[in-house]
mmCIF file of C-alpha atoms and ligand atoms in Angstrom:
data_model
loop_
_atom_site.group_PDB
_atom_site.id
_atom_site.type_symbol
_atom_site.label_atom_id
_atom_site.label_comp_id
_atom_site.label_asym_id
_atom_site.label_seq_id
_atom_site.Cartn_x
_atom_site.Cartn_y
_atom_site.Cartn_z
ATOM 1 C CA ARG X 5 0.000 0.000 0.000
ATOM 2 C CA HIS X 6 1.087 3.502 -0.775
ATOM 3 C CA LEU X 7 1.898 5.340 2.405
ATOM 4 C CA ILE X 8 1.800 9.112 2.060
ATOM 5 C CA ASN X 9 1.892 11.363 5.032
ATOM 6 C CA THR X 10 3.410 14.760 5.187
ATOM 7 C CA THR X 11 4.961 16.343 8.241
ATOM 8 C CA ALA X 12 5.326 20.136 8.044
ATOM 9 C CA SER X 13 7.927 21.922 10.157
ATOM 10 C CA VAL X 14 6.164 25.195 10.883
ATOM 11 C CA SER X 15 2.670 26.596 10.468
ATOM 12 C CA GLU X 16 1.954 28.887 7.526
ATOM 13 C CA LYS X 17 1.736 31.857 9.897
ATOM 14 C CA ASP X 18 5.167 31.104 11.393
ATOM 15 C CA SER X 19 6.705 30.702 7.968
ATOM 16 C CA ILE X 20 5.432 34.169 6.918
ATOM 17 C CA ILE X 21 6.920 35.637 10.110
ATOM 18 C CA ARG X 22 10.296 33.988 9.348
ATOM 19 C CA PHE X 23 10.130 35.116 5.716
ATOM 20 C CA LYS X 24 9.479 38.736 6.720
ATOM 21 C CA ARG X 25 12.234 38.679 9.346
ATOM 22 C CA ASP X 26 14.797 37.255 6.870
ATOM 23 C CA VAL X 27 13.814 39.671 4.080
ATOM 24 C CA LEU X 28 14.039 42.732 6.324
ATOM 25 C CA ASN X 29 17.336 41.635 7.899
ATOM 26 C CA GLY X 30 18.746 40.949 4.434
ATOM 27 C CA LEU X 31 17.625 44.276 2.931
ATOM 28 C CA LYS X 32 18.810 46.295 5.920
ATOM 29 C CA ALA X 33 22.265 44.662 5.693
ATOM 30 C CA SER X 34 25.134 46.025 3.657
ATOM 31 C CA PRO X 35 25.512 44.759 0.989
ATOM 32 C CA LYS X 36 21.830 43.914 0.669
ATOM 33 C CA GLU X 37 20.987 40.244 0.249
ATOM 34 C CA LEU X 38 18.047 37.870 -0.083
ATOM 35 C CA GLN X 39 18.162 34.149 0.663
ATOM 36 C CA PRO X 40 17.796 31.885 -2.379
ATOM 37 C CA LYS X 41 15.685 29.373 -0.443
ATOM 38 C CA TYR X 42 12.829 31.890 -0.828
ATOM 39 C CA PHE X 43 12.856 31.599 -4.637
ATOM 40 C CA TYR X 44 10.639 28.549 -4.450
ATOM 41 C CA ASP X 45 7.050 29.670 -4.009
ATOM 42 C CA GLU X 46 4.583 28.214 -6.522
ATOM 43 C CA VAL X 47 5.600 30.625 -9.314
ATOM 44 C CA GLY X 48 9.318 30.185 -8.538
ATOM 45 C CA THR X 49 9.023 26.390 -8.497
ATOM 46 C CA GLU X 50 7.397 26.541 -11.937
ATOM 47 C CA LEU X 51 10.116 28.908 -13.225
ATOM 48 C CA PHE X 52 12.805 26.570 -11.896
ATOM 49 C CA ARG X 53 11.130 23.704 -13.800
ATOM 50 C CA LYS X 54 11.518 25.855 -16.929
ATOM 51 C CA ILE X 55 15.179 26.619 -16.076
ATOM 52 C CA MET X 56 15.907 22.900 -15.909
ATOM 53 C CA LYS X 57 14.665 22.551 -19.495
ATOM 54 C CA LEU X 58 16.719 25.479 -20.858
ATOM 55 C CA PRO X 59 19.367 24.577 -23.443
ATOM 56 C CA GLU X 60 21.986 26.571 -21.468
ATOM 57 C CA TYR X 61 21.223 24.945 -18.104
ATOM 58 C CA TYR X 62 23.359 21.791 -18.463
ATOM 59 C CA LEU X 63 23.315 20.759 -14.761
ATOM 60 C CA THR X 64 20.038 18.857 -14.820
ATOM 61 C CA ASP X 65 20.857 16.922 -17.984
ATOM 62 C CA CYS X 66 24.248 15.945 -16.552
ATOM 63 C CA GLU X 67 22.812 14.539 -13.343
ATOM 64 C CA LEU X 68 19.940 12.960 -15.227
ATOM 65 C CA ASP X 69 22.535 11.237 -17.404
ATOM 66 C CA ILE X 70 24.066 9.740 -14.229
ATOM 67 C CA PHE X 71 20.718 8.607 -12.802
ATOM 68 C CA GLN X 72 19.500 7.272 -16.151
ATOM 69 C CA HIS X 73 22.620 5.561 -17.422
ATOM 70 C CA LYS X 74 24.561 4.691 -14.272
ATOM 71 C CA THR X 75 21.603 3.499 -12.187
ATOM 72 C CA ALA X 76 22.999 0.014 -11.516
ATOM 73 C CA GLN X 77 26.312 1.484 -10.354
ATOM 74 C CA LEU X 78 24.477 3.897 -8.040
ATOM 75 C CA ALA X 79 22.191 1.169 -6.714
ATOM 76 C CA LYS X 80 25.143 -1.126 -6.060
ATOM 77 C CA LEU X 81 26.918 1.552 -4.035
ATOM 78 C CA ILE X 82 23.924 2.379 -1.888
ATOM 79 C CA THR X 83 22.731 -1.182 -1.274
ATOM 80 C CA GLN X 84 26.214 -2.500 -0.484
ATOM 81 C CA HIS X 85 25.315 -3.651 3.029
ATOM 82 C CA ASN X 86 22.300 -5.561 1.750
ATOM 83 C CA GLU X 87 20.064 -4.276 4.491
ATOM 84 C CA GLU X 88 16.731 -2.506 4.458
ATOM 85 C CA PHE X 89 17.121 1.251 4.454
ATOM 86 C CA ASP X 90 15.366 4.578 4.301
ATOM 87 C CA LEU X 91 16.140 6.689 1.271
ATOM 88 C CA ILE X 92 15.868 10.314 2.341
ATOM 89 C CA GLU X 93 16.027 12.979 -0.353
ATOM 90 C CA LEU X 94 16.795 16.582 0.613
ATOM 91 C CA GLY X 95 15.196 19.032 -1.804
ATOM 92 C CA SER X 96 13.479 16.357 -3.874
ATOM 93 C CA GLY X 97 11.543 18.823 -6.079
ATOM 94 C CA ASP X 98 9.539 16.723 -8.514
ATOM 95 C CA GLY X 99 12.043 13.866 -8.117
ATOM 96 C CA PHE X 100 12.409 13.231 -11.819
ATOM 97 C CA LYS X 101 16.100 12.208 -11.490
ATOM 98 C CA SER X 102 15.746 10.102 -8.370
ATOM 99 C CA LYS X 103 12.744 8.338 -9.959
ATOM 100 C CA HIS X 104 15.177 6.359 -12.124
ATOM 101 C CA LEU X 105 16.883 5.052 -8.995
ATOM 102 C CA LEU X 106 13.580 4.493 -7.184
ATOM 103 C CA ASP X 107 12.296 2.537 -10.162
ATOM 104 C CA TYR X 108 15.442 0.390 -10.247
ATOM 105 C CA LEU X 109 15.383 -0.298 -6.495
ATOM 106 C CA PHE X 110 11.637 -0.963 -6.458
ATOM 107 C CA HIS X 111 11.818 -3.446 -9.329
ATOM 108 C CA SER X 112 14.827 -5.206 -7.833
ATOM 109 C CA LYS X 113 12.638 -5.808 -4.742
ATOM 110 C CA THR X 114 14.839 -3.745 -2.443
ATOM 111 C CA ASN X 115 13.173 -3.019 0.878
ATOM 112 C CA PHE X 116 13.156 0.746 1.431
ATOM 113 C CA THR X 117 10.963 3.714 2.255
ATOM 114 C CA TYR X 118 11.387 6.880 0.223
ATOM 115 C CA MET X 119 11.386 10.021 2.370
ATOM 116 C CA PRO X 120 11.412 13.217 0.257
ATOM 117 C CA ILE X 121 12.033 16.530 2.020
ATOM 118 C CA ASP X 122 11.265 19.808 0.280
ATOM 119 C CA ILE X 123 10.467 23.405 1.136
ATOM 120 C CA SER X 124 7.863 23.446 -1.638
ATOM 121 C CA LYS X 125 4.497 21.974 -0.703
ATOM 122 C CA SER X 126 3.343 21.930 -4.313
ATOM 123 C CA ALA X 127 6.460 20.022 -5.426
ATOM 124 C CA LEU X 128 5.880 17.357 -2.738
ATOM 125 C CA GLU X 129 2.218 16.946 -3.659
ATOM 126 C CA TYR X 130 3.090 16.595 -7.313
ATOM 127 C CA LEU X 131 5.839 14.082 -6.483
ATOM 128 C CA SER X 132 3.648 11.898 -4.253
ATOM 129 C CA GLU X 133 0.886 11.803 -6.854
ATOM 130 C CA SER X 134 3.200 10.937 -9.708
ATOM 131 C CA LEU X 135 4.928 8.183 -7.703
ATOM 132 C CA ASN X 136 1.547 6.806 -6.760
ATOM 133 C CA ASP X 137 0.813 6.408 -10.480
ATOM 134 C CA GLN X 138 4.213 5.181 -11.577
ATOM 135 C CA LEU X 139 5.348 2.963 -8.695
ATOM 136 C CA PRO X 140 2.167 1.920 -6.874
ATOM 137 C CA GLY X 141 2.994 0.151 -3.621
ATOM 138 C CA MET X 142 6.194 2.047 -2.909
ATOM 139 C CA GLU X 143 6.269 3.458 0.597
ATOM 140 C CA ILE X 144 6.615 7.243 0.800
ATOM 141 C CA GLN X 145 6.730 9.491 3.785
ATOM 142 C CA SER X 146 7.224 13.144 2.880
ATOM 143 C CA PHE X 147 8.431 16.065 4.976
ATOM 144 C CA GLN X 148 7.778 19.709 4.134
ATOM 145 C CA GLY X 149 10.192 22.263 5.531
ATOM 146 C CA GLU X 150 13.836 23.215 5.822
ATOM 147 C CA TYR X 151 16.516 20.605 5.179
ATOM 148 C CA VAL X 152 18.171 20.209 8.554
ATOM 149 C CA GLU X 153 15.001 20.506 10.629
ATOM 150 C CA MET X 154 13.181 17.987 8.496
ATOM 151 C CA LEU X 155 16.161 15.668 8.223
ATOM 152 C CA ALA X 156 16.198 15.555 12.025
ATOM 153 C CA GLU X 157 12.494 14.611 11.886
ATOM 154 C CA ALA X 158 13.125 11.981 9.220
ATOM 155 C CA CYS X 159 16.059 10.527 11.179
ATOM 156 C CA TYR X 160 13.879 10.450 14.264
ATOM 157 C CA SER X 161 11.192 8.403 12.520
ATOM 158 C CA SER X 162 13.713 6.161 10.688
ATOM 159 C CA LYS X 163 14.695 2.977 12.463
ATOM 160 C CA ARG X 164 16.941 1.670 9.704
ATOM 161 C CA ARG X 165 20.147 2.436 7.856
ATOM 162 C CA LYS X 166 19.835 5.757 6.098
ATOM 163 C CA VAL X 167 20.891 6.853 2.647
ATOM 164 C CA VAL X 168 20.531 10.596 2.137
ATOM 165 C CA LEU X 169 20.389 12.103 -1.362
ATOM 166 C CA PHE X 170 21.255 15.754 -1.845
ATOM 167 C CA LEU X 171 21.136 16.197 -5.601
ATOM 168 C CA GLY X 172 20.962 18.965 -8.158
ATOM 169 C CA ALA X 173 24.073 20.832 -6.981
ATOM 170 C CA ASN X 174 21.896 22.314 -4.255
ATOM 171 C CA ILE X 175 25.014 22.342 -2.095
ATOM 172 C CA GLY X 176 26.333 24.970 -4.516
ATOM 173 C CA ASN X 177 23.725 27.397 -3.203
ATOM 174 C CA MET X 178 25.721 27.611 0.040
ATOM 175 C CA GLU X 179 28.862 29.638 0.632
ATOM 176 C CA LEU X 180 31.839 27.325 1.348
ATOM 177 C CA PRO X 181 31.827 27.823 5.161
ATOM 178 C CA GLN X 182 28.067 27.251 5.149
ATOM 179 C CA ALA X 183 28.498 24.043 3.093
ATOM 180 C CA ASN X 184 31.052 22.838 5.651
ATOM 181 C CA GLU X 185 28.729 23.583 8.506
ATOM 182 C CA PHE X 186 25.817 21.946 6.708
ATOM 183 C CA CYS X 187 27.699 18.715 5.933
ATOM 184 C CA GLY X 188 28.891 18.638 9.539
ATOM 185 C CA GLU X 189 25.296 18.935 10.734
ATOM 186 C CA LEU X 190 24.201 16.121 8.413
ATOM 187 C CA GLN X 191 27.068 13.977 9.635
ATOM 188 C CA SER X 192 25.994 14.440 13.235
ATOM 189 C CA LEU X 193 22.417 13.377 12.403
ATOM 190 C CA LEU X 194 23.584 10.164 10.711
ATOM 191 C CA SER X 195 24.879 6.892 12.188
ATOM 192 C CA PRO X 196 28.023 4.980 11.214
ATOM 193 C CA LYS X 197 27.607 3.255 7.795
ATOM 194 C CA ASP X 198 24.842 5.663 6.730
ATOM 195 C CA LEU X 199 25.510 7.231 3.337
ATOM 196 C CA LEU X 200 25.251 10.699 1.886
ATOM 197 C CA LEU X 201 25.121 11.155 -1.883
ATOM 198 C CA VAL X 202 25.811 14.728 -2.971
ATOM 199 C CA GLY X 203 25.576 16.237 -6.467
ATOM 200 C CA PHE X 204 28.299 18.762 -7.320
ATOM 201 C CA ASP X 205 28.596 20.927 -10.407
ATOM 202 C CA LEU X 206 32.239 21.028 -11.490
ATOM 203 C CA LYS X 207 34.406 23.931 -12.618
ATOM 204 C CA LYS X 208 34.515 24.021 -16.413
ATOM 205 C CA ASP X 209 34.647 26.423 -19.375
ATOM 206 C CA PRO X 210 33.663 29.710 -17.669
ATOM 207 C CA LYS X 211 31.513 30.750 -20.640
ATOM 208 C CA LYS X 212 29.487 27.564 -20.282
ATOM 209 C CA VAL X 213 28.920 28.206 -16.565
ATOM 210 C CA LEU X 214 27.929 31.845 -16.981
ATOM 211 C CA ALA X 215 25.541 31.079 -19.851
ATOM 212 C CA ALA X 216 23.659 28.630 -17.591
ATOM 213 C CA TYR X 217 22.759 31.576 -15.338
ATOM 214 C CA ASN X 218 22.236 34.091 -18.115
ATOM 215 C CA ASP X 219 19.930 32.322 -20.571
ATOM 216 C CA THR X 220 18.927 34.197 -23.708
ATOM 217 C CA SER X 221 15.216 33.635 -23.074
ATOM 218 C CA GLY X 222 15.404 35.511 -19.758
ATOM 219 C CA ILE X 223 13.860 32.784 -17.552
ATOM 220 C CA THR X 224 16.659 33.009 -14.961
ATOM 221 C CA SER X 225 16.099 36.754 -14.803
ATOM 222 C CA GLN X 226 12.360 36.152 -14.186
ATOM 223 C CA PHE X 227 13.267 33.534 -11.558
ATOM 224 C CA ASN X 228 15.325 36.110 -9.627
ATOM 225 C CA LEU X 229 12.800 38.921 -10.068
ATOM 226 C CA ASN X 230 10.008 36.633 -8.895
ATOM 227 C CA LEU X 231 11.422 36.860 -5.400
ATOM 228 C CA LEU X 232 10.674 40.599 -5.418
ATOM 229 C CA GLU X 233 7.175 39.803 -6.701
ATOM 230 C CA ARG X 234 6.784 37.202 -3.980
ATOM 231 C CA ILE X 235 7.724 39.828 -1.377
ATOM 232 C CA ASN X 236 5.083 42.132 -2.891
ATOM 233 C CA ARG X 237 2.472 39.335 -2.808
ATOM 234 C CA GLU X 238 3.177 37.998 0.661
ATOM 235 C CA LEU X 239 4.646 40.883 2.645
ATOM 236 C CA ASP X 240 2.576 43.817 1.429
ATOM 237 C CA ALA X 241 5.503 45.411 -0.412
ATOM 238 C CA ASP X 242 5.685 47.660 -3.476
ATOM 239 C CA PHE X 243 8.800 46.690 -5.457
ATOM 240 C CA VAL X 244 8.595 47.992 -9.040
ATOM 241 C CA VAL X 245 10.154 44.927 -10.547
ATOM 242 C CA ASP X 246 11.217 46.479 -13.851
ATOM 243 C CA GLN X 247 13.392 48.902 -11.853
ATOM 244 C CA PHE X 248 15.736 45.958 -11.119
ATOM 245 C CA GLU X 249 17.973 44.008 -13.489
ATOM 246 C CA HIS X 250 19.413 40.485 -13.224
ATOM 247 C CA TYR X 251 23.242 40.463 -13.230
ATOM 248 C CA PRO X 252 25.156 37.147 -12.977
ATOM 249 C CA VAL X 253 28.964 36.829 -12.690
ATOM 250 C CA TYR X 254 31.310 33.839 -12.578
ATOM 251 C CA ASP X 255 34.785 33.743 -11.015
ATOM 252 C CA PRO X 256 36.613 30.752 -12.523
ATOM 253 C CA ILE X 257 39.266 30.789 -9.784
ATOM 254 C CA SER X 258 37.041 30.504 -6.734
ATOM 255 C CA GLY X 259 34.295 28.713 -8.710
ATOM 256 C CA ALA X 260 31.652 31.092 -7.342
ATOM 257 C CA CYS X 261 28.864 32.003 -9.757
ATOM 258 C CA ARG X 262 26.803 34.775 -8.172
ATOM 259 C CA SER X 263 23.630 36.521 -9.212
ATOM 260 C CA PHE X 264 22.622 40.028 -8.234
ATOM 261 C CA LEU X 265 19.683 42.332 -8.858
ATOM 262 C CA VAL X 266 20.843 45.849 -9.700
ATOM 263 C CA SER X 267 18.650 48.815 -8.789
ATOM 264 C CA LEU X 268 18.330 50.813 -12.023
ATOM 265 C CA ASN X 269 17.505 54.043 -10.201
ATOM 266 C CA GLN X 270 17.529 55.565 -6.779
ATOM 267 C CA GLN X 271 14.296 54.323 -5.232
ATOM 268 C CA GLN X 272 12.343 53.685 -2.068
ATOM 269 C CA VAL X 273 10.485 50.431 -1.407
ATOM 270 C CA CYS X 274 7.878 49.838 1.327
ATOM 271 C CA ILE X 275 7.622 46.413 2.923
ATOM 272 C CA GLY X 276 4.647 46.671 5.243
ATOM 273 C CA GLU X 277 5.489 49.545 7.558
ATOM 274 C CA ASN X 278 9.252 49.407 6.689
ATOM 275 C CA GLN X 279 11.002 51.575 4.111
ATOM 276 C CA ILE X 280 14.077 50.366 2.237
ATOM 277 C CA HIS X 281 16.187 52.813 0.279
ATOM 278 C CA PHE X 282 18.139 51.842 -2.866
ATOM 279 C CA GLN X 283 20.864 53.943 -4.457
ATOM 280 C CA LYS X 284 21.140 53.860 -8.239
ATOM 281 C CA ASN X 285 23.274 50.764 -9.145
ATOM 282 C CA GLU X 286 23.067 49.348 -5.636
ATOM 283 C CA VAL X 287 22.803 45.550 -5.754
ATOM 284 C CA ILE X 288 20.964 42.834 -3.878
ATOM 285 C CA GLN X 289 23.022 39.664 -3.691
ATOM 286 C CA MET X 290 20.597 36.880 -4.569
ATOM 287 C CA GLU X 291 22.385 33.556 -4.963
ATOM 288 C CA ILE X 292 25.685 31.734 -5.093
ATOM 289 C CA SER X 293 26.012 28.635 -7.287
ATOM 290 C CA GLN X 294 29.413 27.315 -6.237
ATOM 291 C CA LYS X 295 31.353 25.128 -8.693
ATOM 292 C CA TYR X 296 33.793 22.563 -7.263
ATOM 293 C CA ASP X 297 36.838 20.584 -8.310
ATOM 294 C CA LEU X 298 37.438 16.982 -7.211
ATOM 295 C CA ASN X 299 39.946 18.014 -4.526
ATOM 296 C CA GLY X 300 37.456 20.462 -3.074
ATOM 297 C CA ILE X 301 34.849 17.708 -2.855
ATOM 298 C CA CYS X 302 37.201 15.255 -1.107
ATOM 299 C CA ASP X 303 38.315 18.024 1.271
ATOM 300 C CA LEU X 304 34.741 18.844 2.183
ATOM 301 C CA ALA X 305 34.057 15.153 2.947
ATOM 302 C CA ALA X 306 37.185 14.746 5.040
ATOM 303 C CA LYS X 307 36.638 17.968 6.988
ATOM 304 C CA THR X 308 33.089 16.995 7.906
ATOM 305 C CA GLY X 309 33.741 13.405 8.995
ATOM 306 C CA PHE X 310 32.873 11.434 5.852
ATOM 307 C CA LYS X 311 34.806 8.920 3.799
ATOM 308 C CA THR X 312 34.386 9.121 0.010
ATOM 309 C CA VAL X 313 33.284 5.670 -1.207
ATOM 310 C CA GLY X 314 32.379 6.571 -4.789
ATOM 311 C CA MET X 315 32.298 9.360 -7.377
ATOM 312 C CA ILE X 316 30.113 8.983 -10.433
ATOM 313 C CA ALA X 317 30.475 11.536 -13.227
ATOM 314 C CA ASP X 318 28.256 12.202 -16.250
ATOM 315 C CA SER X 319 29.575 11.390 -19.711
ATOM 316 C CA ASN X 320 30.889 14.965 -20.258
ATOM 317 C CA GLY X 321 32.705 15.004 -16.919
ATOM 318 C CA TRP X 322 30.893 18.228 -15.978
ATOM 319 C CA PHE X 323 29.059 17.018 -12.878
ATOM 320 C CA VAL X 324 29.628 14.372 -10.192
ATOM 321 C CA ASP X 325 27.549 12.564 -7.629
ATOM 322 C CA ALA X 326 29.853 11.814 -4.692
ATOM 323 C CA ILE X 327 28.935 8.983 -2.299
ATOM 324 C CA TRP X 328 30.167 9.509 1.238
ATOM 325 C CA GLU X 329 29.980 7.153 4.199
ATOM 326 C CA LYS X 330 29.889 8.207 7.839
HETATM 327 C C1 AVI F 408 18.809 24.763 -7.313
HETATM 328 N N1 AVI F 408 20.133 25.264 -7.691
HETATM 329 C C2 AVI F 408 21.115 24.208 -7.664
HETATM 330 C C3 AVI F 408 20.138 26.048 -8.921
HETATM 331 C C4 AVI F 408 21.587 26.467 -9.289
HETATM 332 O O1 AVI F 408 22.041 26.079 -10.355
HETATM 333 O O2 AVI F 408 22.234 27.121 -8.475
HETATM 334 C C5 AVI F 408 19.246 27.251 -8.810
HETATM 335 C C6 AVI F 408 19.318 28.151 -9.994
HETATM 336 N N2 AVI F 408 19.485 29.440 -9.963
HETATM 337 C C7 AVI F 408 19.504 29.943 -11.174
HETATM 338 N N3 AVI F 408 19.389 28.935 -12.020
HETATM 339 C C8 AVI F 408 19.249 27.824 -11.307
#
């Protein structure tokens, strides 16, 4: 029987309070910043689906290539101890990559429960429904909320070995010290022999990287600007969105690809009872998409208490899924 139940971390009212607090703190800071986790309301989730289909946005195709064509290799690595396990996915989205692995495991009669965690309620609903159709009988328990909080919940309800998936180069949306801290937190929630599989986008031709965040059809620009629209919708604000312009940059040495919104004029924005002032050309830092090299990945594992047990790359060698054991 299909088991779907969703645990949510905070009430809708609390999440609005957190959103407002983070937005105001970010816009009162210098330089101004907004947190990329807030991109993913319903409109943003839909725009990100479009980004993943863009010809310039190679990341998704690369990781899909791994999940589609190296499924047996992946499955072998994660089922190595031949025990039942819980497969927890952080930031599952619509799960279209992991579905290849789920399908493989399900049809090879592996005993596991799939536990997707996502900030987006609509993505989780869509995922549960589609899995219900495609893999009827697979056990699913979903968790809506922030990664670490919900992973703690998932670990609390899991009584078996755990395999945690963190795909899509989501780790790239953290600054390096934050990624260290995050992996350390995951490590402390896991038990010896549990696994963590992390997707990393690799450093490559800088033009290729930059183009992925500067598509000619302007979807990535809309994706960034949607956060201002979301603030207008949810926090009673009055951003004039066409007074801001998307500006991405890539530094091939550090591997940091960053996106900014530039204020095209001096302007004043109200967010509820708060006023935020923008100088002409002042920027809001929106997102980092960090690119790694193999040494950086092994370093991160070692520093946070993991042993690298596998690295699977796509056929171009642009992206890797690293498998780490606690
Ligand atoms: C979700 N994350 C890994 C994407 C990335 O590539 O950093 C988000 C994104 N931002 C702009 N395009 C895609």
